[in-house]
Amino acid sequence: MTRRPHPPNDDDISAFRQALEAAGVRRIDRNRADPGKPKRNTANQAVRRQAAVESQRLQTTGRTSDGRVEAVRPSEYLEFSVPDLPWRTLSQLKRGHTAWQAGLDLHGYTLEEARAQLESFLRDAATQHMRCVLIVHGKAWGTTADYPVLKSHTNAWLREWPGVLAFCSAIEIDGGTGAVYVLLRKSGR
């Protein structure tokens, strides 16, 4: 059987409070534990956000006017993401679990027409606050090149576009390696 200690008397409580006050101990404002996570640096966050907003305002044309791009194979899986994109977000995009809101088919366009269409489409998608779009580039070999020209150029253009967070080849039902899902930066936030 355990004995309960006697409750302290008023003099003891008063002496204890005076000792705490003399030691500089102050009352806790909130009753929450510190999980030990580093606090976000809001200054860096504000700078990054401003840079993203500024990059959206830039007029982007003539992305690869010299025509030199890395050639990709017709069946090659395309994938790109910015370094700080969460793994789960990219994984959902790759599995086709991120619903696309609009699509663009580049079949039948010349290289310059395709670039203009793609840039216009991406600008419109950003203006309409779309999060994910589908670009169908096909995988046919070019008439003057021994690689899929539109696919190779789309791969290069999307990597250079400031509003693109990630892209990857679509699942079979949406075009497979002849199309890409493009995850766009959230604009205005």
mmCIF file of C-alpha atoms in Angstrom:
data_model
loop_
_atom_site.group_PDB
_atom_site.id
_atom_site.type_symbol
_atom_site.label_atom_id
_atom_site.label_comp_id
_atom_site.label_asym_id
_atom_site.label_seq_id
_atom_site.Cartn_x
_atom_site.Cartn_y
_atom_site.Cartn_z
ATOM 1 C CA MET A 1 0.000 0.000 0.000
ATOM 2 C CA THR A 2 1.402 3.382 -1.033
ATOM 3 C CA ARG A 3 1.035 6.460 1.022
ATOM 4 C CA ARG A 4 -0.098 9.678 -0.507
ATOM 5 C CA PRO A 5 2.152 12.601 0.250
ATOM 6 C CA HIS A 6 0.617 15.407 2.177
ATOM 7 C CA PRO A 7 -0.418 18.349 -0.011
ATOM 8 C CA PRO A 8 1.887 21.366 0.392
ATOM 9 C CA ASN A 9 0.628 24.182 2.572
ATOM 10 C CA ASP A 10 0.121 27.743 1.320
ATOM 11 C CA ASP A 11 3.490 28.926 2.668
ATOM 12 C CA ASP A 12 5.350 26.228 0.709
ATOM 13 C CA ILE A 13 3.465 27.062 -2.488
ATOM 14 C CA SER A 14 4.173 30.768 -2.039
ATOM 15 C CA ALA A 15 7.884 30.128 -1.422
ATOM 16 C CA PHE A 16 8.068 27.880 -4.499
ATOM 17 C CA ARG A 17 6.462 30.536 -6.728
ATOM 18 C CA GLN A 18 8.837 33.208 -5.401
ATOM 19 C CA ALA A 19 11.831 30.961 -6.121
ATOM 20 C CA LEU A 20 10.611 30.380 -9.698
ATOM 21 C CA GLU A 21 10.078 34.101 -10.218
ATOM 22 C CA ALA A 22 13.534 34.901 -8.842
ATOM 23 C CA ALA A 23 15.080 32.337 -11.224
ATOM 24 C CA GLY A 24 13.422 34.008 -14.234
ATOM 25 C CA VAL A 25 11.055 31.142 -15.027
ATOM 26 C CA ARG A 26 7.999 32.337 -16.949
ATOM 27 C CA ARG A 27 4.667 30.762 -17.712
ATOM 28 C CA ILE A 28 4.362 28.698 -20.936
ATOM 29 C CA ASP A 29 2.257 30.446 -23.589
ATOM 30 C CA ARG A 30 1.014 27.270 -25.256
ATOM 31 C CA ASN A 31 0.880 23.669 -24.264
ATOM 32 C CA ARG A 32 2.500 22.076 -27.343
ATOM 33 C CA ALA A 33 5.576 19.929 -27.608
ATOM 34 C CA ASP A 34 8.397 20.857 -29.994
ATOM 35 C CA PRO A 35 8.601 17.958 -32.487
ATOM 36 C CA GLY A 36 12.199 18.853 -33.283
ATOM 37 C CA LYS A 37 11.522 19.666 -36.936
ATOM 38 C CA PRO A 38 13.503 22.574 -38.318
ATOM 39 C CA LYS A 39 11.440 25.680 -38.754
ATOM 40 C CA ARG A 40 10.793 26.831 -42.290
ATOM 41 C CA ASN A 41 12.876 29.743 -43.409
ATOM 42 C CA THR A 42 10.144 32.120 -44.510
ATOM 43 C CA ALA A 43 12.666 34.542 -46.027
ATOM 44 C CA ASN A 44 13.957 31.855 -48.415
ATOM 45 C CA GLN A 45 10.412 30.746 -49.115
ATOM 46 C CA ALA A 46 9.385 34.286 -50.045
ATOM 47 C CA VAL A 47 12.394 34.669 -52.354
ATOM 48 C CA ARG A 48 11.658 31.344 -54.092
ATOM 49 C CA ARG A 49 7.980 32.231 -54.455
ATOM 50 C CA GLN A 50 8.838 35.631 -55.960
ATOM 51 C CA ALA A 51 11.294 34.022 -58.403
ATOM 52 C CA ALA A 52 8.612 31.558 -59.486
ATOM 53 C CA VAL A 53 6.097 34.358 -60.023
ATOM 54 C CA GLU A 54 8.638 36.390 -62.013
ATOM 55 C CA SER A 55 9.503 33.402 -64.193
ATOM 56 C CA GLN A 56 5.805 33.001 -65.012
ATOM 57 C CA ARG A 57 5.680 36.581 -66.254
ATOM 58 C CA LEU A 58 8.572 36.141 -68.671
ATOM 59 C CA GLN A 59 7.584 35.746 -72.280
ATOM 60 C CA THR A 60 9.114 32.507 -73.428
ATOM 61 C CA THR A 61 9.597 31.963 -77.119
ATOM 62 C CA GLY A 62 12.197 30.311 -79.289
ATOM 63 C CA ARG A 63 13.152 27.684 -76.731
ATOM 64 C CA THR A 64 15.373 25.615 -79.031
ATOM 65 C CA SER A 65 15.655 27.685 -82.177
ATOM 66 C CA ASP A 66 19.024 26.172 -83.107
ATOM 67 C CA GLY A 67 17.397 22.746 -83.413
ATOM 68 C CA ARG A 68 20.053 20.895 -81.415
ATOM 69 C CA VAL A 69 18.354 18.530 -78.981
ATOM 70 C CA GLU A 70 19.180 15.170 -77.502
ATOM 71 C CA ALA A 71 17.575 12.523 -79.682
ATOM 72 C CA VAL A 72 15.352 10.013 -77.908
ATOM 73 C CA ARG A 73 14.217 6.607 -79.133
ATOM 74 C CA PRO A 74 10.561 6.144 -80.179
ATOM 75 C CA SER A 75 9.795 3.802 -77.271
ATOM 76 C CA GLU A 76 11.940 5.630 -74.687
ATOM 77 C CA TYR A 77 10.207 6.555 -71.421
ATOM 78 C CA LEU A 78 10.503 10.293 -70.729
ATOM 79 C CA GLU A 79 10.792 11.590 -67.190
ATOM 80 C CA PHE A 80 11.803 14.893 -65.579
ATOM 81 C CA SER A 81 11.142 16.646 -62.272
ATOM 82 C CA VAL A 82 12.499 19.619 -60.383
ATOM 83 C CA PRO A 83 14.801 18.533 -57.531
ATOM 84 C CA ASP A 84 12.491 19.479 -54.642
ATOM 85 C CA LEU A 85 9.321 17.849 -55.995
ATOM 86 C CA PRO A 86 7.904 15.395 -53.433
ATOM 87 C CA TRP A 87 8.435 11.744 -54.373
ATOM 88 C CA ARG A 88 4.752 10.950 -53.831
ATOM 89 C CA THR A 89 3.636 13.639 -56.290
ATOM 90 C CA LEU A 90 5.941 12.303 -59.015
ATOM 91 C CA SER A 91 4.882 8.736 -58.251
ATOM 92 C CA GLN A 92 1.198 9.625 -58.650
ATOM 93 C CA LEU A 93 1.952 11.384 -61.938
ATOM 94 C CA LYS A 94 3.842 8.350 -63.271
ATOM 95 C CA ARG A 95 1.001 5.968 -62.395
ATOM 96 C CA GLY A 96 -1.557 8.207 -64.120
ATOM 97 C CA HIS A 97 -3.295 9.020 -60.830
ATOM 98 C CA THR A 98 -3.060 12.778 -61.363
ATOM 99 C CA ALA A 99 -6.053 13.753 -63.488
ATOM 100 C CA TRP A 100 -5.148 15.844 -66.518
ATOM 101 C CA GLN A 101 -7.418 18.785 -67.261
ATOM 102 C CA ALA A 102 -6.598 19.550 -70.898
ATOM 103 C CA GLY A 103 -4.681 17.998 -73.766
ATOM 104 C CA LEU A 104 -2.734 19.057 -76.842
ATOM 105 C CA ASP A 105 -2.050 16.828 -79.847
ATOM 106 C CA LEU A 106 1.040 17.891 -81.824
ATOM 107 C CA HIS A 107 0.535 15.403 -84.682
ATOM 108 C CA GLY A 108 0.654 17.087 -88.095
ATOM 109 C CA TYR A 109 2.487 20.237 -86.988
ATOM 110 C CA THR A 110 5.849 21.353 -88.293
ATOM 111 C CA LEU A 111 8.538 21.870 -85.675
ATOM 112 C CA GLU A 112 7.987 25.637 -85.447
ATOM 113 C CA GLU A 113 4.189 25.258 -85.376
ATOM 114 C CA ALA A 114 4.498 22.616 -82.655
ATOM 115 C CA ARG A 115 6.674 24.902 -80.536
ATOM 116 C CA ALA A 116 4.257 27.807 -80.905
ATOM 117 C CA GLN A 117 1.271 25.578 -80.102
ATOM 118 C CA LEU A 118 3.001 24.084 -77.050
ATOM 119 C CA GLU A 119 4.069 27.455 -75.641
ATOM 120 C CA SER A 120 0.613 28.933 -76.183
ATOM 121 C CA PHE A 121 -1.037 25.876 -74.620
ATOM 122 C CA LEU A 122 1.214 25.983 -71.537
ATOM 123 C CA ARG A 123 0.600 29.720 -71.069
ATOM 124 C CA ASP A 124 -3.165 29.200 -71.327
ATOM 125 C CA ALA A 125 -3.051 26.266 -68.907
ATOM 126 C CA ALA A 126 -1.141 28.362 -66.365
ATOM 127 C CA THR A 127 -3.591 31.252 -66.781
ATOM 128 C CA GLN A 128 -6.488 28.874 -66.123
ATOM 129 C CA HIS A 129 -4.695 27.465 -63.036
ATOM 130 C CA MET A 130 -4.494 23.949 -64.448
ATOM 131 C CA ARG A 131 -2.342 21.519 -62.501
ATOM 132 C CA CYS A 132 -1.802 18.683 -64.984
ATOM 133 C CA VAL A 133 -2.078 18.526 -68.789
ATOM 134 C CA LEU A 134 -1.446 15.884 -71.446
ATOM 135 C CA ILE A 135 0.782 16.533 -74.461
ATOM 136 C CA VAL A 136 0.601 14.005 -77.315
ATOM 137 C CA HIS A 137 3.840 14.259 -79.297
ATOM 138 C CA GLY A 138 3.788 10.903 -81.044
ATOM 139 C CA LYS A 139 6.823 8.754 -81.686
ATOM 140 C CA ALA A 140 7.102 8.754 -85.468
ATOM 141 C CA TRP A 141 10.514 9.249 -87.018
ATOM 142 C CA GLY A 142 11.082 12.566 -88.748
ATOM 143 C CA THR A 143 11.284 12.752 -92.532
ATOM 144 C CA THR A 144 14.729 14.364 -92.397
ATOM 145 C CA ALA A 145 15.987 12.829 -89.141
ATOM 146 C CA ASP A 146 16.573 9.338 -87.859
ATOM 147 C CA TYR A 147 14.833 9.984 -84.523
ATOM 148 C CA PRO A 148 11.339 11.109 -83.419
ATOM 149 C CA VAL A 149 11.694 14.863 -83.915
ATOM 150 C CA LEU A 150 8.589 16.116 -82.073
ATOM 151 C CA LYS A 151 9.153 13.758 -79.143
ATOM 152 C CA SER A 152 12.794 14.819 -78.783
ATOM 153 C CA HIS A 153 11.999 18.516 -79.028
ATOM 154 C CA THR A 154 9.038 18.265 -76.641
ATOM 155 C CA ASN A 155 11.373 16.593 -74.146
ATOM 156 C CA ALA A 156 13.800 19.528 -74.424
ATOM 157 C CA TRP A 157 11.175 22.290 -74.461
ATOM 158 C CA LEU A 158 9.375 21.033 -71.369
ATOM 159 C CA ARG A 159 12.646 20.822 -69.410
ATOM 160 C CA GLU A 160 13.286 24.496 -70.193
ATOM 161 C CA TRP A 161 9.780 25.793 -69.504
ATOM 162 C CA PRO A 162 9.757 27.638 -66.134
ATOM 163 C CA GLY A 163 6.213 26.589 -65.184
ATOM 164 C CA VAL A 164 6.851 22.840 -65.546
ATOM 165 C CA LEU A 165 7.470 20.997 -62.272
ATOM 166 C CA ALA A 166 7.588 17.518 -63.797
ATOM 167 C CA PHE A 167 6.640 15.420 -66.779
ATOM 168 C CA CYS A 168 6.681 11.745 -67.612
ATOM 169 C CA SER A 169 5.459 9.413 -70.331
ATOM 170 C CA ALA A 170 1.766 8.627 -70.045
ATOM 171 C CA ILE A 171 0.209 5.276 -69.225
ATOM 172 C CA GLU A 172 -0.886 3.160 -72.209
ATOM 173 C CA ILE A 173 -4.542 4.279 -72.220
ATOM 174 C CA ASP A 174 -3.442 7.945 -72.563
ATOM 175 C CA GLY A 175 -0.846 7.369 -75.286
ATOM 176 C CA GLY A 176 2.046 5.539 -73.611
ATOM 177 C CA THR A 177 5.481 6.728 -74.739
ATOM 178 C CA GLY A 178 3.825 8.842 -77.448
ATOM 179 C CA ALA A 179 2.469 11.303 -74.858
ATOM 180 C CA VAL A 180 3.504 12.946 -71.599
ATOM 181 C CA TYR A 181 1.716 14.093 -68.468
ATOM 182 C CA VAL A 182 2.933 17.571 -67.515
ATOM 183 C CA LEU A 183 2.647 18.784 -63.916
ATOM 184 C CA LEU A 184 2.452 22.575 -63.821
ATOM 185 C CA ARG A 185 3.484 24.992 -61.117
ATOM 186 C CA LYS A 186 0.612 26.429 -59.099
ATOM 187 C CA SER A 187 0.359 30.012 -60.270
ATOM 188 C CA GLY A 188 -0.454 32.997 -58.113
ATOM 189 C CA ARG A 189 0.045 31.189 -54.820
#
